[in-house]
Amino acid sequence: VQLQASGGGLVQAGGSLALSCAASGSLYSINHMGWYRQGSGETRLLVAVILANGSTNYADSVKGRFAISRDNAKNTVYLQMNSLKPEDTDVYYCSADLRATIDGPLRRDWGQGTLVTVSS
């Protein structure tokens, strides 16, 4: 299974970016999908997660500014980032808790990371 993230880039403070991440390959089911952020030498931190039933959870720092969504038919998760701040600058990673086969273990796969830079 491959998770391919896209959509990062450079934006001015107050601007918006949209990230997407598509899972492909031999795949049976996906449970949670999420976005995390990680700075150099830092711990990877949860930004937002969306469950298979559509329930969502956000880090306090992004509530009201970011919105996570998913398209189950496309095995894709999105992150709409609005009102961006310089402190949002980081590498963003998508994740999927999935089973590759019907009797396989539940595991967490990661995308390759996409850089978001917010200038002041």
XYZ file of N, CA, C and O in Angstrom:
480
model
N 0.850 -1.179 0.000
C 0.000 0.000 0.000
C 0.890 1.234 0.000
O 1.871 1.303 0.739
N 0.512 2.210 -0.807
C 1.241 3.481 -0.871
C 0.304 4.616 -0.524
O -0.842 4.632 -0.964
N 0.801 5.548 0.287
C 0.078 6.780 0.560
C 0.839 7.921 -0.105
O 2.008 8.154 0.214
N 0.184 8.600 -1.021
C 0.813 9.684 -1.775
C 0.178 11.001 -1.374
O -0.997 11.247 -1.677
N 0.974 11.841 -0.712
C 0.490 13.144 -0.260
C 0.889 14.220 -1.246
O 1.931 14.138 -1.898
N 0.058 15.249 -1.323
C 0.361 16.373 -2.190
C -0.312 17.619 -1.650
O -1.202 17.534 -0.789
N 0.118 18.774 -2.157
C -0.564 20.022 -1.842
C 0.191 20.978 -0.954
O -0.290 22.082 -0.709
N 1.343 20.609 -0.450
C 2.092 21.543 0.376
C 2.663 22.675 -0.457
O 2.558 22.686 -1.681
N 3.254 23.635 0.227
C 3.851 24.754 -0.490
C 4.075 25.935 0.414
O 4.042 25.818 1.643
N 4.315 27.076 -0.209
C 4.591 28.331 0.494
C 3.378 29.238 0.381
O 2.846 29.436 -0.722
N 2.961 29.784 1.506
C 1.808 30.674 1.516
C 2.044 31.759 2.548
O 2.772 31.539 3.528
N 1.451 32.913 2.328
C 1.558 33.992 3.307
C 0.602 33.756 4.463
O -0.430 33.075 4.312
N 0.941 34.328 5.598
C 0.063 34.229 6.761
C -1.332 34.733 6.400
O -1.481 35.737 5.696
N -2.329 33.988 6.866
C -3.714 34.313 6.548
C -4.226 33.588 5.328
O -5.437 33.586 5.069
N -3.340 32.975 4.596
C -3.724 32.268 3.388
C -4.201 30.857 3.660
O -4.348 30.437 4.816
N -4.430 30.131 2.573
C -4.973 28.771 2.665
C -4.166 27.801 1.812
O -3.568 28.195 0.803
N -4.181 26.566 2.230
C -3.616 25.463 1.459
C -4.517 24.255 1.628
O -5.160 24.102 2.676
N -4.525 23.405 0.624
C -5.285 22.167 0.707
C -4.358 20.996 0.455
O -3.667 20.962 -0.569
N -4.324 20.078 1.400
C -3.521 18.874 1.261
C -4.431 17.703 0.910
O -5.601 17.665 1.303
N -3.880 16.766 0.176
C -4.612 15.538 -0.100
C -3.656 14.367 0.006
O -2.438 14.520 -0.135
N -4.212 13.195 0.245
C -3.401 11.991 0.406
C -4.230 10.799 -0.036
O -5.291 10.528 0.537
N -3.744 10.101 -1.054
C -4.475 8.973 -1.620
C -3.753 7.672 -1.325
O -2.531 7.577 -1.525
N -4.504 6.688 -0.870
C -3.958 5.351 -0.642
C -4.203 4.499 -1.867
O -5.305 4.495 -2.429
N -3.183 3.771 -2.279
C -3.307 2.906 -3.446
C -2.602 1.588 -3.175
O -1.808 1.463 -2.251
N -2.906 0.605 -4.033
C -2.294 -0.700 -3.867
C -3.297 -1.710 -3.362
O -4.497 -1.456 -3.315
N -2.787 -2.859 -2.955
C -3.638 -3.926 -2.456
C -4.149 -3.549 -1.069
O -3.380 -3.460 -0.115
N -5.440 -3.319 -0.975
C -6.023 -2.719 0.211
C -7.378 -3.339 0.502
O -8.209 -3.418 -0.395
N -7.603 -3.792 1.751
C -8.899 -4.350 2.104
C -9.810 -3.307 2.742
O -10.958 -3.134 2.327
N -9.307 -2.590 3.738
C -10.132 -1.589 4.410
C -9.252 -0.543 5.070
O -8.105 -0.804 5.420
N -9.835 0.643 5.237
C -9.173 1.731 5.948
C -10.061 2.161 7.101
O -11.256 2.396 6.905
N -9.485 2.291 8.276
C -10.219 2.751 9.441
C -9.963 4.250 9.602
O -10.490 5.065 8.873
N -9.132 4.636 10.550
C -8.832 6.056 10.738
C -7.920 6.560 9.613
O -7.076 5.823 9.106
N -8.078 7.830 9.273
C -7.123 8.533 8.418
C -6.801 9.849 9.115
O -7.680 10.442 9.764
N -5.561 10.283 8.982
C -5.206 11.480 9.721
C -4.069 12.258 9.097
O -3.465 11.843 8.109
N -3.841 13.393 9.700
C -2.715 14.259 9.349
C -1.922 14.570 10.607
O -2.506 14.881 11.656
N -0.611 14.495 10.490
C 0.304 14.802 11.571
C 1.311 15.824 11.059
O 1.477 15.994 9.849
N 1.985 16.464 11.977
C 3.034 17.405 11.623
C 4.291 17.060 12.416
O 4.220 16.531 13.531
N 5.412 17.382 11.819
C 6.678 17.085 12.496
C 7.738 18.064 12.048
O 7.975 18.238 10.857
N 8.376 18.702 13.018
C 9.511 19.555 12.759
C 10.794 18.767 12.891
O 10.805 17.664 13.441
N 11.869 19.329 12.409
C 13.164 18.658 12.468
C 13.536 18.381 13.921
O 13.571 19.287 14.751
N 13.773 17.116 14.233
C 14.144 16.743 15.584
C 13.008 16.742 16.580
O 13.233 16.565 17.778
N 11.789 16.925 16.081
C 10.633 17.005 16.964
C 9.797 15.730 16.881
O 9.942 14.920 15.966
N 8.901 15.593 17.844
C 7.945 14.487 17.848
C 6.853 14.737 16.819
O 6.448 15.892 16.615
N 6.402 13.682 16.182
C 5.298 13.810 15.234
C 4.008 14.014 16.040
O 3.673 13.216 16.920
N 3.276 15.071 15.714
C 2.101 15.462 16.478
C 0.837 15.363 15.636
O 0.842 15.720 14.455
N -0.248 14.948 16.271
C -1.520 14.873 15.582
C -2.037 16.263 15.245
O -2.033 17.166 16.089
N -2.493 16.430 14.008
C -3.168 17.664 13.585
C -4.675 17.416 13.542
O -5.465 18.166 14.122
N -5.075 16.362 12.850
C -6.490 16.047 12.717
C -6.635 14.586 12.332
O -5.756 14.021 11.669
N -7.738 13.981 12.756
C -8.023 12.591 12.417
C -9.494 12.468 12.065
O -10.337 13.198 12.606
N -9.797 11.576 11.141
C -11.175 11.311 10.760
C -11.386 9.805 10.769
O -10.595 9.040 10.196
N -12.445 9.390 11.450
C -12.742 7.972 11.546
C -13.512 7.501 10.318
O -13.974 8.312 9.505
N -13.688 6.191 10.202
C -14.407 5.637 9.066
C -15.849 6.135 9.023
O -16.434 6.268 7.941
N -16.420 6.453 10.195
C -17.807 6.933 10.237
C -17.919 8.440 10.043
O -19.001 8.996 10.108
N -16.780 9.093 9.803
C -16.794 10.534 9.547
C -16.549 11.401 10.763
O -16.414 12.621 10.616
N -16.480 10.831 11.941
C -16.178 11.609 13.130
C -14.775 12.184 13.029
O -13.870 11.533 12.490
N -14.592 13.383 13.558
C -13.309 14.064 13.441
C -12.811 14.535 14.805
O -13.587 14.722 15.745
N -11.507 14.741 14.871
C -10.888 15.286 16.064
C -9.712 16.142 15.623
O -9.014 15.786 14.652
N -9.511 17.262 16.301
C -8.479 18.216 15.901
C -7.587 18.595 17.074
O -8.041 18.638 18.233
N -6.352 18.925 16.766
C -5.503 19.558 17.758
C -6.087 20.926 18.087
O -6.656 21.594 17.223
N -5.957 21.337 19.347
C -6.536 22.622 19.758
C -6.019 23.772 18.908
O -6.760 24.723 18.624
N -4.772 23.689 18.482
C -4.156 24.800 17.759
C -4.762 25.027 16.378
O -4.551 26.090 15.789
N -5.493 24.055 15.850
C -6.031 24.211 14.492
C -7.557 24.218 14.457
O -8.143 24.396 13.377
N -8.186 24.038 15.596
C -9.658 24.021 15.625
C -10.210 25.333 15.085
O -9.755 26.416 15.448
N -11.189 25.217 14.205
C -11.801 26.394 13.603
C -11.063 26.912 12.382
O -11.574 27.783 11.672
N -9.861 26.408 12.126
C -9.084 26.861 10.960
C -8.877 25.743 9.941
O -8.834 25.998 8.739
N -8.702 24.524 10.422
C -8.449 23.390 9.526
C -9.679 22.494 9.487
O -10.430 22.397 10.460
N -9.855 21.819 8.361
C -10.954 20.869 8.229
C -10.455 19.617 7.527
O -9.882 19.700 6.431
N -10.680 18.477 8.156
C -10.293 17.195 7.571
C -11.530 16.536 6.987
O -12.644 16.644 7.537
N -11.354 15.882 5.858
C -12.445 15.154 5.226
C -11.855 13.952 4.500
O -10.634 13.843 4.353
N -12.725 13.067 4.046
C -12.247 11.891 3.334
C -13.258 11.484 2.278
O -14.457 11.752 2.397
N -12.732 10.827 1.260
C -13.560 10.236 0.211
C -13.260 8.748 0.236
O -12.209 8.314 -0.251
N -14.163 7.971 0.810
C -13.898 6.544 0.984
C -13.827 5.810 -0.358
O -13.089 4.835 -0.489
N -14.553 6.296 -1.341
C -14.523 5.645 -2.658
C -13.156 5.798 -3.313
O -12.746 4.958 -4.110
N -12.470 6.885 -2.965
C -11.160 7.155 -3.552
C -10.023 6.851 -2.582
O -8.857 7.094 -2.906
N -10.350 6.364 -1.378
C -9.321 6.093 -0.353
C -8.424 7.311 -0.149
O -7.195 7.190 -0.066
N -9.042 8.466 -0.060
C -8.309 9.734 -0.002
C -8.755 10.545 1.197
O -9.956 10.609 1.498
N -7.775 11.166 1.844
C -8.050 12.077 2.952
C -7.545 13.462 2.564
O -6.542 13.592 1.860
N -8.281 14.481 3.009
C -7.976 15.865 2.668
C -7.782 16.675 3.947
O -8.350 16.357 4.991
N -7.012 17.738 3.830
C -6.894 18.692 4.925
C -6.948 20.095 4.332
O -6.033 20.503 3.615
N -8.035 20.793 4.596
C -8.167 22.187 4.184
C -7.628 23.048 5.305
O -8.128 22.981 6.435
N -6.625 23.837 4.989
C -5.934 24.655 5.986
C -6.210 26.119 5.669
O -5.777 26.622 4.626
N -6.945 26.789 6.544
C -7.294 28.189 6.367
C -6.672 29.033 7.473
O -6.270 28.514 8.510
N -6.630 30.330 7.231
C -6.088 31.274 8.222
C -4.740 30.795 8.750
O -4.497 30.763 9.969
N -3.879 30.429 7.844
C -2.599 29.846 8.235
C -1.730 30.865 8.961
O -1.754 32.065 8.668
N -0.949 30.334 9.909
C -0.052 31.142 10.724
C 1.378 30.648 10.524
O 1.593 29.471 10.207
N 2.361 31.516 10.749
C 3.757 31.059 10.624
C 4.060 29.831 11.482
O 4.845 28.969 11.075
N 3.413 29.722 12.620
C 3.666 28.569 13.495
C 3.070 27.270 12.965
O 3.308 26.204 13.539
N 2.300 27.336 11.886
C 1.815 26.120 11.235
C 2.885 25.502 10.334
O 2.697 24.386 9.830
N 3.980 26.214 10.123
C 5.048 25.722 9.263
C 5.613 24.415 9.801
O 5.993 24.320 10.966
N 5.635 23.401 8.935
C 6.136 22.085 9.334
C 6.031 21.149 8.132
O 5.471 21.507 7.099
N 6.538 19.935 8.310
C 6.276 18.871 7.354
C 5.028 18.122 7.831
O 4.952 17.729 9.004
N 4.078 17.951 6.933
C 2.816 17.311 7.270
C 2.793 15.904 6.666
O 3.113 15.721 5.487
N 2.397 14.945 7.497
C 2.338 13.544 7.087
C 0.911 13.040 7.187
O 0.227 13.279 8.190
N 0.472 12.318 6.165
C -0.822 11.665 6.271
C -0.623 10.247 6.794
O 0.458 9.660 6.652
N -1.674 9.727 7.393
C -1.633 8.366 7.920
C -2.940 7.660 7.609
O -3.984 8.298 7.444
N -2.852 6.343 7.539
C -4.050 5.515 7.356
C -3.889 4.253 8.189
O -2.882 3.548 8.056
N -4.872 3.986 9.045
C -4.921 2.728 9.783
C -5.699 1.735 8.934
O -6.902 1.931 8.715
N -5.030 0.735 8.432
C -5.635 -0.086 7.385
C -5.320 -1.563 7.553
O -4.426 -1.948 8.313
N -6.092 -2.350 6.822
C -5.805 -3.774 6.653
C -5.561 -4.008 5.157
O -6.387 -3.634 4.329
N -4.444 -4.614 4.837
C -4.135 -4.880 3.435
C -4.943 -6.070 2.908
O -5.260 -6.131 1.718
N -5.274 -7.004 3.780
C -6.061 -8.181 3.421
C -7.137 -8.398 4.468
O -7.070 -7.837 5.568
N -8.126 -9.222 4.172
C -9.271 -9.414 5.051
C -8.860 -9.974 6.402
O -9.476 -9.668 7.422
N -7.811 -10.763 6.457
C -7.381 -11.345 7.722
C -6.039 -10.794 8.183
O -5.409 -11.336 9.100
N -5.590 -9.721 7.536
C -4.321 -9.121 7.909
C -4.433 -8.256 9.146
O -5.545 -7.878 9.551
N -3.326 -7.906 9.751
C -3.346 -7.066 10.951
C -3.686 -5.619 10.612
O -3.426 -5.144 9.497
N -4.269 -4.935 11.590
C -4.485 -3.506 11.447
C -3.133 -2.822 11.641
O -2.452 -3.064 12.643
N -2.759 -1.980 10.720
C -1.455 -1.324 10.820
C -1.609 0.133 10.404
O -2.588 0.512 9.758
N -0.625 0.949 10.749
C -0.641 2.363 10.361
C 0.422 2.588 9.294
O 1.616 2.365 9.545
N -0.009 3.033 8.134
C 0.908 3.412 7.069
C 0.992 4.934 6.997
O 0.025 5.638 7.332
N 2.141 5.415 6.506
C 2.399 6.849 6.444
C 2.688 7.293 5.018
O 3.302 6.552 4.246
N 2.270 8.511 4.706
C 2.678 9.145 3.471
C 4.081 9.697 3.606
O 4.701 9.653 4.676
N 4.581 10.274 2.512
C 5.983 10.682 2.452
C 6.248 12.035 3.075
O 7.386 12.419 3.225
N 5.210 12.780 3.451
C 5.428 14.101 4.023
C 5.411 15.178 2.967
O 5.968 15.014 1.889
N 4.754 16.267 3.294
C 4.711 17.415 2.395
C 4.954 18.676 3.222
O 4.376 18.845 4.300
N 5.824 19.542 2.716
C 6.249 20.717 3.468
C 5.252 21.854 3.303
O 4.903 22.232 2.182
N 4.825 22.396 4.435
C 3.982 23.582 4.467
C 4.793 24.699 5.109
O 5.271 24.559 6.232
N 4.954 25.797 4.377
C 5.700 26.949 4.879
C 4.792 28.169 4.842
O 4.254 28.504 3.787
N 4.637 28.803 5.996
C 3.786 29.986 6.103
C 4.684 31.173 6.448
O 5.313 31.193 7.507
N 4.728 32.133 5.560
C 5.572 33.305 5.783
C 4.780 34.407 6.487
O 3.568 34.534 6.305
N 5.487 35.181 7.268
C 4.818 36.255 8.031
C 4.767 37.551 7.241
O 5.385 37.692 6.199
